[in-house]
Coordinates of C-alpha atoms and ligand atoms in Angstrom, one line a residue:
X18 CA -126.1 111.8 175.6
X19 CA -124.7 109.0 173.2
X20 CA -123.6 105.6 175.1
X21 CA -121.3 105.1 172.2
X22 CA -118.0 104.7 174.2
X23 CA -115.0 102.9 172.6
X24 CA -113.6 103.3 169.2
X25 CA -115.9 103.2 166.7
X26 CA -115.3 99.6 165.2
X27 CA -117.4 100.0 161.9
X28 CA -118.5 103.1 159.6
X29 CA -122.0 102.5 160.8
X30 CA -120.6 102.9 164.6
X31 CA -118.3 106.5 163.3
X32 CA -121.5 108.0 162.0
X33 CA -123.8 107.3 164.7
X34 CA -121.3 108.8 167.3
X35 CA -120.5 111.8 165.1
X36 CA -124.3 112.6 164.5
X37 CA -124.8 112.4 168.0
X38 CA -122.3 115.0 168.6
X39 CA -123.5 117.1 166.2
X40 CA -126.7 116.9 167.3
X41 CA -125.7 118.0 171.2
X42 CA -123.9 120.8 169.8
X43 CA -126.8 122.1 167.9
X44 CA -129.1 122.2 171.0
X45 CA -131.9 122.2 169.0
X46 CA -134.7 119.7 168.1
X47 CA -132.4 116.8 167.4
X48 CA -133.5 113.1 168.1
X49 CA -131.5 111.3 171.1
X50 CA -129.2 108.8 169.5
X51 CA -129.8 105.1 169.7
X52 CA -133.4 105.6 168.8
X53 CA -133.4 103.2 165.7
X54 CA -133.6 105.6 163.2
X55 CA -133.1 103.8 159.8
X56 CA -131.2 106.4 158.1
X57 CA -128.5 106.1 160.9
X58 CA -128.8 102.4 162.4
X59 CA -128.6 100.9 158.2
X60 CA -126.2 101.3 155.8
X61 CA -127.3 103.5 152.9
X62 CA -126.6 102.9 149.3
X63 CA -124.4 106.1 148.6
X64 CA -122.1 104.1 151.3
X65 CA -121.7 100.7 149.0
X66 CA -121.0 102.1 145.7
X67 CA -118.6 104.5 144.2
X68 CA -120.1 107.6 142.8
X69 CA -120.4 109.5 139.6
X70 CA -116.7 109.9 138.2
X71 CA -115.3 113.6 137.5
X72 CA -116.3 114.2 134.6
X73 CA -119.9 113.0 135.0
X74 CA -121.3 116.9 134.5
X75 CA -118.8 118.9 132.8
X76 CA -120.7 122.0 133.9
X77 CA -122.3 120.9 136.9
X78 CA -125.6 121.4 138.3
X79 CA -127.7 121.0 141.5
X80 CA -128.8 117.2 142.5
X81 CA -132.5 116.5 141.6
X82 CA -133.7 116.6 145.7
X83 CA -133.2 121.0 145.1
X84 CA -135.6 120.3 142.2
X85 CA -138.1 123.3 143.4
X86 CA -135.6 125.7 143.7
X87 CA -136.3 127.3 140.4
X88 CA -137.5 130.6 138.9
X89 CA -141.1 131.0 138.5
X90 CA -143.3 133.6 136.7
X91 CA -147.1 134.4 137.0
X92 CA -149.0 133.7 133.7
X93 CA -151.9 136.4 134.6
X94 CA -149.2 139.2 135.1
X95 CA -148.1 139.7 131.3
X96 CA -149.7 139.0 128.1
X97 CA -147.1 138.1 126.4
X98 CA -143.9 135.7 127.9
X99 CA -141.2 137.6 125.6
X100 CA -142.3 140.5 127.1
X101 CA -142.6 139.3 130.7
X102 CA -140.7 138.5 134.2
X103 CA -139.8 135.6 136.1
X104 CA -138.8 135.6 139.9
X105 CA -136.1 134.9 141.9
X106 CA -136.7 131.8 144.5
X107 CA -135.8 134.2 147.8
X108 CA -137.5 131.8 150.0
X109 CA -134.8 128.7 149.2
X110 CA -131.3 131.0 148.9
X111 CA -129.5 131.9 151.9
X112 CA -126.1 134.4 152.2
X113 CA -126.1 137.5 149.8
X114 CA -125.1 135.7 146.2
X115 CA -127.9 134.8 144.2
X116 CA -126.4 131.9 141.7
X117 CA -126.5 132.7 138.0
X118 CA -129.3 130.7 137.2
X119 CA -131.5 131.9 139.8
X120 CA -131.6 135.5 138.8
X121 CA -134.8 137.0 137.6
X122 CA -135.8 137.4 134.1
X123 CA -137.2 140.8 132.6
X124 CA -137.5 141.1 129.1
X125 CA -139.3 142.9 127.1
X126 CA -138.3 141.3 123.9
X127 CA -137.3 138.0 125.0
X128 CA -133.3 137.0 125.7
X129 CA -131.2 138.1 122.8
X130 CA -128.7 135.3 122.0
X131 CA -125.5 136.7 120.6
X132 CA -122.7 135.5 119.2
X133 CA -119.7 137.6 121.1
X134 CA -117.2 138.1 118.0
X135 CA -120.0 139.6 116.4
X136 CA -121.0 141.5 118.9
X137 CA -119.7 146.0 119.1
X138 CA -120.1 148.9 121.6
X139 CA -120.2 151.9 119.7
X140 CA -119.7 155.4 121.6
X141 CA -120.8 158.1 119.9
X142 CA -122.9 161.8 120.1
X143 CA -120.9 164.8 122.1
X144 CA -117.3 163.1 122.4
X145 CA -114.0 164.1 120.5
X146 CA -113.4 161.1 119.2
X147 CA -116.3 158.3 118.7
X148 CA -115.4 154.8 119.3
X149 CA -116.4 151.6 118.8
X150 CA -115.1 148.4 121.2
X151 CA -115.2 145.0 120.2
X152 CA -115.2 142.7 123.5
X153 CA -111.8 142.0 123.3
X154 CA -111.3 145.8 123.3
X155 CA -113.1 145.8 126.4
X156 CA -111.0 143.0 128.0
X157 CA -107.9 145.3 127.7
X158 CA -109.1 147.9 130.3
X159 CA -108.5 147.8 134.1
X160 CA -111.4 146.3 135.4
X161 CA -113.3 145.8 138.8
X162 CA -115.5 143.6 141.2
X163 CA -118.4 145.0 142.5
X164 CA -121.4 142.8 144.4
X165 CA -124.6 144.7 143.8
X166 CA -128.5 144.1 144.0
X167 CA -130.3 144.6 140.6
X168 CA -134.5 145.3 141.6
X169 CA -137.0 146.1 138.6
X170 CA -138.8 149.3 140.0
X171 CA -142.1 147.0 139.8
X172 CA -141.0 145.0 142.4
X173 CA -143.5 144.3 145.1
X174 CA -145.6 146.7 142.5
X175 CA -148.6 144.4 142.7
X176 CA -149.3 145.0 146.2
X177 CA -149.7 148.6 146.3
X178 CA -153.7 148.2 146.9
X179 CA -153.4 145.6 149.6
X180 CA -151.7 141.6 149.8
X181 CA -152.0 140.2 146.9
X182 CA -149.3 137.0 145.7
X183 CA -148.5 134.3 148.2
X184 CA -144.9 134.0 148.8
X185 CA -141.9 136.2 148.7
X186 CA -141.2 135.1 145.4
X187 CA -143.9 137.0 143.7
X188 CA -143.5 139.8 145.9
X189 CA -140.2 140.6 146.4
X190 CA -138.5 138.3 143.8
X191 CA -137.7 140.4 140.9
X192 CA -134.4 141.2 142.2
X193 CA -130.9 139.6 142.1
X194 CA -127.6 140.3 144.0
X195 CA -124.1 139.6 141.9
X196 CA -120.7 139.7 141.7
X197 CA -120.1 141.4 138.6
X198 CA -116.6 142.2 136.7
X199 CA -116.5 144.8 134.6
X200 CA -114.7 148.2 133.0
X201 CA -115.9 151.0 135.0
X202 CA -117.7 153.4 132.5
X203 CA -115.8 156.4 132.9
X204 CA -112.7 155.2 131.9
X205 CA -114.8 154.1 128.0
X206 CA -116.2 157.9 127.9
X207 CA -112.7 159.2 128.8
X208 CA -111.1 157.5 126.0
X209 CA -113.9 158.9 123.7
X210 CA -113.8 162.5 125.6
X211 CA -116.9 163.7 127.0
X212 CA -117.5 166.9 125.4
X213 CA -118.3 170.0 128.2
X214 CA -121.8 170.4 126.8
X215 CA -122.5 166.2 127.5
X216 CA -124.4 165.7 130.3
X217 CA -126.6 163.1 129.6
X218 CA -126.0 159.1 128.1
X219 CA -128.4 157.0 126.2
X220 CA -128.1 153.3 126.5
X221 CA -129.1 151.3 123.9
X222 CA -129.4 147.3 123.8
X223 CA -129.1 144.9 121.1
X224 CA -132.0 142.8 121.2
X225 CA -135.1 143.2 119.1
X226 CA -136.5 145.6 122.2
X227 CA -133.8 148.1 121.5
X228 CA -134.1 149.1 124.5
X229 CA -133.1 152.7 125.5
X230 CA -132.3 154.5 128.4
X231 CA -131.1 157.8 129.4
X232 CA -128.4 158.2 132.5
X233 CA -127.4 161.8 133.7
X234 CA -123.5 162.3 133.1
X235 CA -122.9 162.3 136.7
X236 CA -124.1 159.0 137.5
X237 CA -121.8 157.2 134.3
X238 CA -119.0 159.1 135.8
X239 CA -119.6 157.8 139.1
X240 CA -119.9 154.5 139.5
X241 CA -121.5 152.7 136.3
X242 CA -119.5 149.9 135.0
X243 CA -119.9 147.6 131.5
X244 CA -120.1 144.3 133.0
X245 CA -119.1 141.3 131.3
X246 CA -118.6 138.7 134.1
X247 CA -121.4 137.9 137.1
X248 CA -120.1 135.6 139.9
X249 CA -117.2 134.6 138.0
X250 CA -118.6 133.3 134.9
X251 CA -119.8 134.8 131.6
X252 CA -123.2 136.8 132.3
X253 CA -126.3 134.7 131.8
X254 CA -128.1 135.3 127.9
X255 CA -131.0 136.0 130.2
X256 CA -128.8 138.8 132.1
X257 CA -127.3 140.2 128.9
X258 CA -124.4 138.1 127.2
X259 CA -122.0 139.4 126.2
X260 CA -122.2 142.6 128.3
X261 CA -124.9 144.8 130.2
X262 CA -124.4 148.3 131.7
X263 CA -124.7 147.9 135.8
X264 CA -126.3 150.9 137.4
X265 CA -125.5 150.5 141.2
X266 CA -128.7 151.7 143.3
X267 CA -130.7 152.5 140.1
X268 CA -133.7 150.8 139.2
X269 CA -133.1 148.1 137.2
X270 CA -134.4 148.9 133.8
X271 CA -131.6 151.5 133.6
X272 CA -129.6 148.3 133.6
X273 CA -129.3 148.0 129.8
X274 CA -128.5 144.4 128.9
X275 CA -126.7 143.3 125.3
X276 CA -125.7 146.8 125.6
X277 CA -124.4 148.0 121.9
X278 CA -124.3 151.9 122.2
X279 CA -123.9 154.5 124.5
X280 CA -124.2 157.8 122.9
X281 CA -123.6 161.3 124.6
X282 CA -126.1 164.3 124.5
X283 CA -126.9 167.6 126.1
X284 CA -130.6 166.2 127.2
X285 CA -132.8 163.3 128.3
X286 CA -134.2 161.2 125.4
X287 CA -137.8 160.7 124.9
X288 CA -138.4 156.6 125.3
X289 CA -140.8 155.0 123.6
X290 CA -142.7 152.8 125.9
X291 CA -141.1 154.9 128.7
X292 CA -142.8 157.9 130.4
X293 CA -144.5 155.4 132.8
X294 CA -141.3 153.9 133.7
X295 CA -140.0 157.6 134.7
X296 CA -142.9 158.4 136.6
X297 CA -144.6 157.3 139.6
X298 CA -148.5 158.8 139.6
X299 CA -149.1 160.1 142.9
X300 CA -152.6 160.4 145.3
X301 CA -153.2 163.5 143.9
X302 CA -152.6 163.1 140.2
X303 CA -149.1 164.8 140.2
X304 CA -146.3 162.4 139.2
X305 CA -142.8 161.9 140.4
X306 CA -140.2 162.2 137.8
X307 CA -136.9 160.8 137.8
X308 CA -137.2 158.3 140.9
X309 CA -134.4 156.6 140.0
X310 CA -132.4 155.3 143.6
X311 CA -134.0 152.4 144.9
X312 CA -134.8 153.2 148.7
X313 CA -134.4 151.1 151.9
X314 CA -136.3 147.5 151.8
X315 CA -136.1 144.7 153.6
X316 CA -138.0 140.8 153.4
X317 CA -138.2 137.9 155.9
X318 CA -137.6 135.4 153.3
X319 CA -138.1 132.0 156.0
X320 CA -141.0 131.3 157.1
X321 CA -142.9 132.9 154.2
X322 CA -145.8 131.4 152.3
X323 CA -143.7 129.4 150.2
X324 CA -141.7 128.0 153.1
X325 CA -143.9 127.3 156.7
X326 CA -142.3 126.3 159.4
X327 CA -143.0 122.8 159.6
X328 CA -140.9 121.5 162.8
X329 CA -143.5 123.1 165.8
X330 CA -142.4 125.1 168.8
X331 CA -138.9 125.5 170.1
X332 CA -136.0 127.2 168.6
X333 CA -136.4 128.9 165.3
X334 CA -134.9 131.0 163.1
X335 CA -136.1 134.2 161.1
X336 CA -134.2 135.1 158.4
X337 CA -134.1 137.6 155.3
X338 CA -132.8 140.3 153.2
X339 CA -132.0 144.1 153.4
X340 CA -130.7 146.4 150.8
X341 CA -130.7 150.1 150.1
X342 CA -129.9 151.9 146.6
X343 CA -128.2 155.1 148.9
X344 CA -125.4 152.4 150.8
X345 CA -125.5 149.5 153.3
X346 CA -127.8 148.4 155.5
X347 CA -126.8 149.5 159.2
X348 CA -129.5 147.7 161.2
X349 CA -132.8 145.1 160.6
X350 CA -135.3 145.0 163.4
X351 CA -137.8 142.0 163.3
X352 CA -141.3 142.0 164.9
X353 CA -143.6 138.7 166.2
X354 CA -146.5 140.8 166.6
X355 CA -147.4 142.7 164.2
X356 CA -144.8 146.0 165.6
X357 CA -145.8 146.2 168.8
X358 CA -142.5 144.8 169.7
X359 CA -139.1 145.2 167.8
X360 CA -136.1 143.3 168.5
X361 CA -132.9 143.9 166.4
X362 CA -131.8 141.2 164.2
X363 CA -128.2 140.1 163.2
X364 CA -126.7 141.0 160.2
X365 CA -124.2 137.9 158.6
X366 CA -122.0 137.9 156.0
X367 CA -120.5 141.0 154.3
X368 CA -122.0 144.5 154.5
X369 CA -121.5 146.2 151.3
X370 CA -122.8 149.2 149.8
X371 CA -125.7 149.0 147.1
X372 CA -125.9 144.8 147.7
X373 CA -128.2 143.0 149.8
X374 CA -127.7 142.1 153.4
X375 CA -128.4 138.7 155.2
X376 CA -130.4 138.8 158.5
X377 CA -131.1 136.6 160.9
X378 CA -133.4 136.5 164.2
X379 CA -133.6 133.5 166.6
X380 CA -136.1 133.1 168.8
X381 CA -137.9 130.7 170.9
X382 CA -141.6 129.5 169.4
X383 CA -144.2 129.4 171.8
X384 CA -146.3 127.5 168.6
X385 CA -149.0 130.4 169.0
X386 CA -149.7 132.8 165.9
X387 CA -147.5 135.5 164.5
X388 CA -147.3 138.3 162.6
X389 CA -143.9 138.8 161.4
X390 CA -142.1 141.8 159.9
X391 CA -138.8 143.0 158.8
X392 CA -137.7 146.7 159.0
X393 CA -134.7 148.2 157.2
X394 CA -132.2 151.0 158.1
X395 CA -129.6 152.2 155.7
X396 CA -126.5 153.9 155.9
X397 CA -128.0 157.2 155.3
X398 CA -130.4 156.9 158.8
X399 CA -133.4 156.1 156.2
X400 CA -136.1 153.6 157.9
X401 CA -138.1 151.8 156.1
X402 CA -141.5 152.9 155.7
X403 CA -145.0 150.9 156.7
X404 CA -147.4 150.3 153.5
X405 CA -150.0 152.6 154.7
X406 CA -146.7 155.3 155.6
X407 CA -146.1 155.3 151.5
X408 CA -149.5 155.1 150.8
X409 CA -150.5 158.6 152.4
X410 CA -147.9 160.1 150.4
X411 CA -148.2 158.2 146.7
X412 CA -151.9 156.9 146.9
X413 CA -152.3 153.7 145.2
X414 CA -152.2 154.7 141.3
X415 CA -148.7 153.8 141.1
X416 CA -147.1 150.2 140.6
X417 CA -143.6 151.3 141.1
X418 CA -141.0 151.7 144.3
X419 CA -143.2 150.0 146.4
X420 CA -140.7 149.8 149.8
X421 CA -143.2 149.2 152.4
X422 CA -142.8 146.8 155.5
X423 CA -144.0 143.0 154.4
X424 CA -146.0 141.0 156.8
X425 CA -146.6 137.1 156.8
X426 CA -149.4 135.6 159.3
X427 CA -147.8 132.5 160.6
X428 CA -150.5 129.9 162.2
X429 CA -150.4 127.5 164.9
X430 CA -149.5 125.0 162.3
X431 CA -146.8 126.8 160.8
X432 CA -148.2 127.9 157.6
X433 CA -147.9 131.5 156.6
X434 CA -150.1 134.3 154.3
X435 CA -149.7 137.5 152.8
X436 CA -151.6 139.7 154.9
X437 CA -151.3 143.8 155.6
X438 CA -151.9 144.9 159.5
X439 CA -152.7 148.4 160.2
Ligands
MTE11 N1 -131.8 145.4 126.7 C1 -132.4 145.1 127.6 N2 -132.0 145.7 128.8 C2 -132.9 145.4 129.6 C3 -134.4 145.0 129.5 C4 -134.5 144.8 128.2 O1 -135.8 144.3 127.8 N3 -134.1 144.7 127.1 N4 -135.0 144.9 130.7 C5 -135.1 145.8 131.7 C6 -135.2 145.8 133.3 S1 -136.9 146.7 133.1 C7 -134.9 145.4 134.2 S2 -135.8 145.2 135.6 C8 -133.5 144.8 134.2 C9 -133.5 142.9 134.6 O2 -132.8 142.6 134.6 P1 -132.0 140.6 134.4 O3 -133.1 140.4 133.6 O4 -130.8 140.6 135.0 O5 -133.1 140.7 135.9 O6 -133.0 144.6 132.7 C10 -133.2 145.9 132.1 N5 -132.8 145.9 131.0
MO12 MO1 -137.6 146.1 135.4

């Protein structure tokens, strides 16, 4: 490859030799060194002047070249931006963690702005000793760290009747995956002493929606967290600062943000705008009730409509995410031809309970059109269904819990489109 032998006398020479070696190692789509590329033959401005001093940005932000990496909303979806939703840019991310500033937001009455010094969490109802905790009190209980996905039950809901939104950000972006630091709810409930007839909890938010959700006591005592940190720093306001409920593997609407009260009761409460949240209307008009666990699901994030294959034929990487509310992901399969042939993808990064998993599939693209799909299999053996399989028993009247297999059509130019195959 490179003919640049002898000691690299100049910094330019060093860069030239170094980059050529890197290209040879990767073995994919790299130019032959010595092609006269000014990016390698010319000294660049950042090589000639000092960069920013250490205190230029006391809280760092991404460089301007990454300005497309942002949450986006779909304005026609909801009537009012304070009772609305935006979407995580899944196609711009890698690994398994969602950065805090990119976590999708769903609010019923906007993001509350709470002074932590004036925030309290009360536990009342069927308990021996009703209690009120300050944020300082909460931080004196033993805490735990866990990575969990939060998926809104309405994620992919616009796709029930057919392929609609052109981008995985919009079809699958009502999800984020974060490391939470918090106190097990069990410890706080034990402190208050749950009475034997205490079978349910009501979690209530301090936002203007005063959102409330009923959760069975078994789940509350199992793995719920009262969390105050995400990815190591304080919760973002949008995600419930100063404290939110974490309900691992269960639909997002139960993860009450700006958590201010837990009431213990003997039956579930009736919630204001609630019945639709707890029920999925089926084909025959009956409803599925209490469908809280998020079933296994996956999506290819690259390529996808917002992230076309711009490099042409040759070595190509398919990547995406898979997750299950019932455990870990055991396997992900990928097809290039709409489900005729399946290939096992490679999972890379931690395989954690009720967390997103990252998968990759590397292949040599011959430049012909592709029908890309991914299919997740979780640790219970459950296989992600096709959309048609789901419709067979659920019909198309539901907007919740669509975990069907997603298809992207990729044309000869590498452009991708949301389609369905049957
Ligand atoms: N207090 C309160 N908690 C809330 C909501 C809300 O409007 N108010 N929205 C719920 C819904 S429907 C979802 S999907 C998740 C979204 O969490 P996120 O904004 O961190 O993505 O929060 C849930 N918790
Ligand atoms: Mo939601």
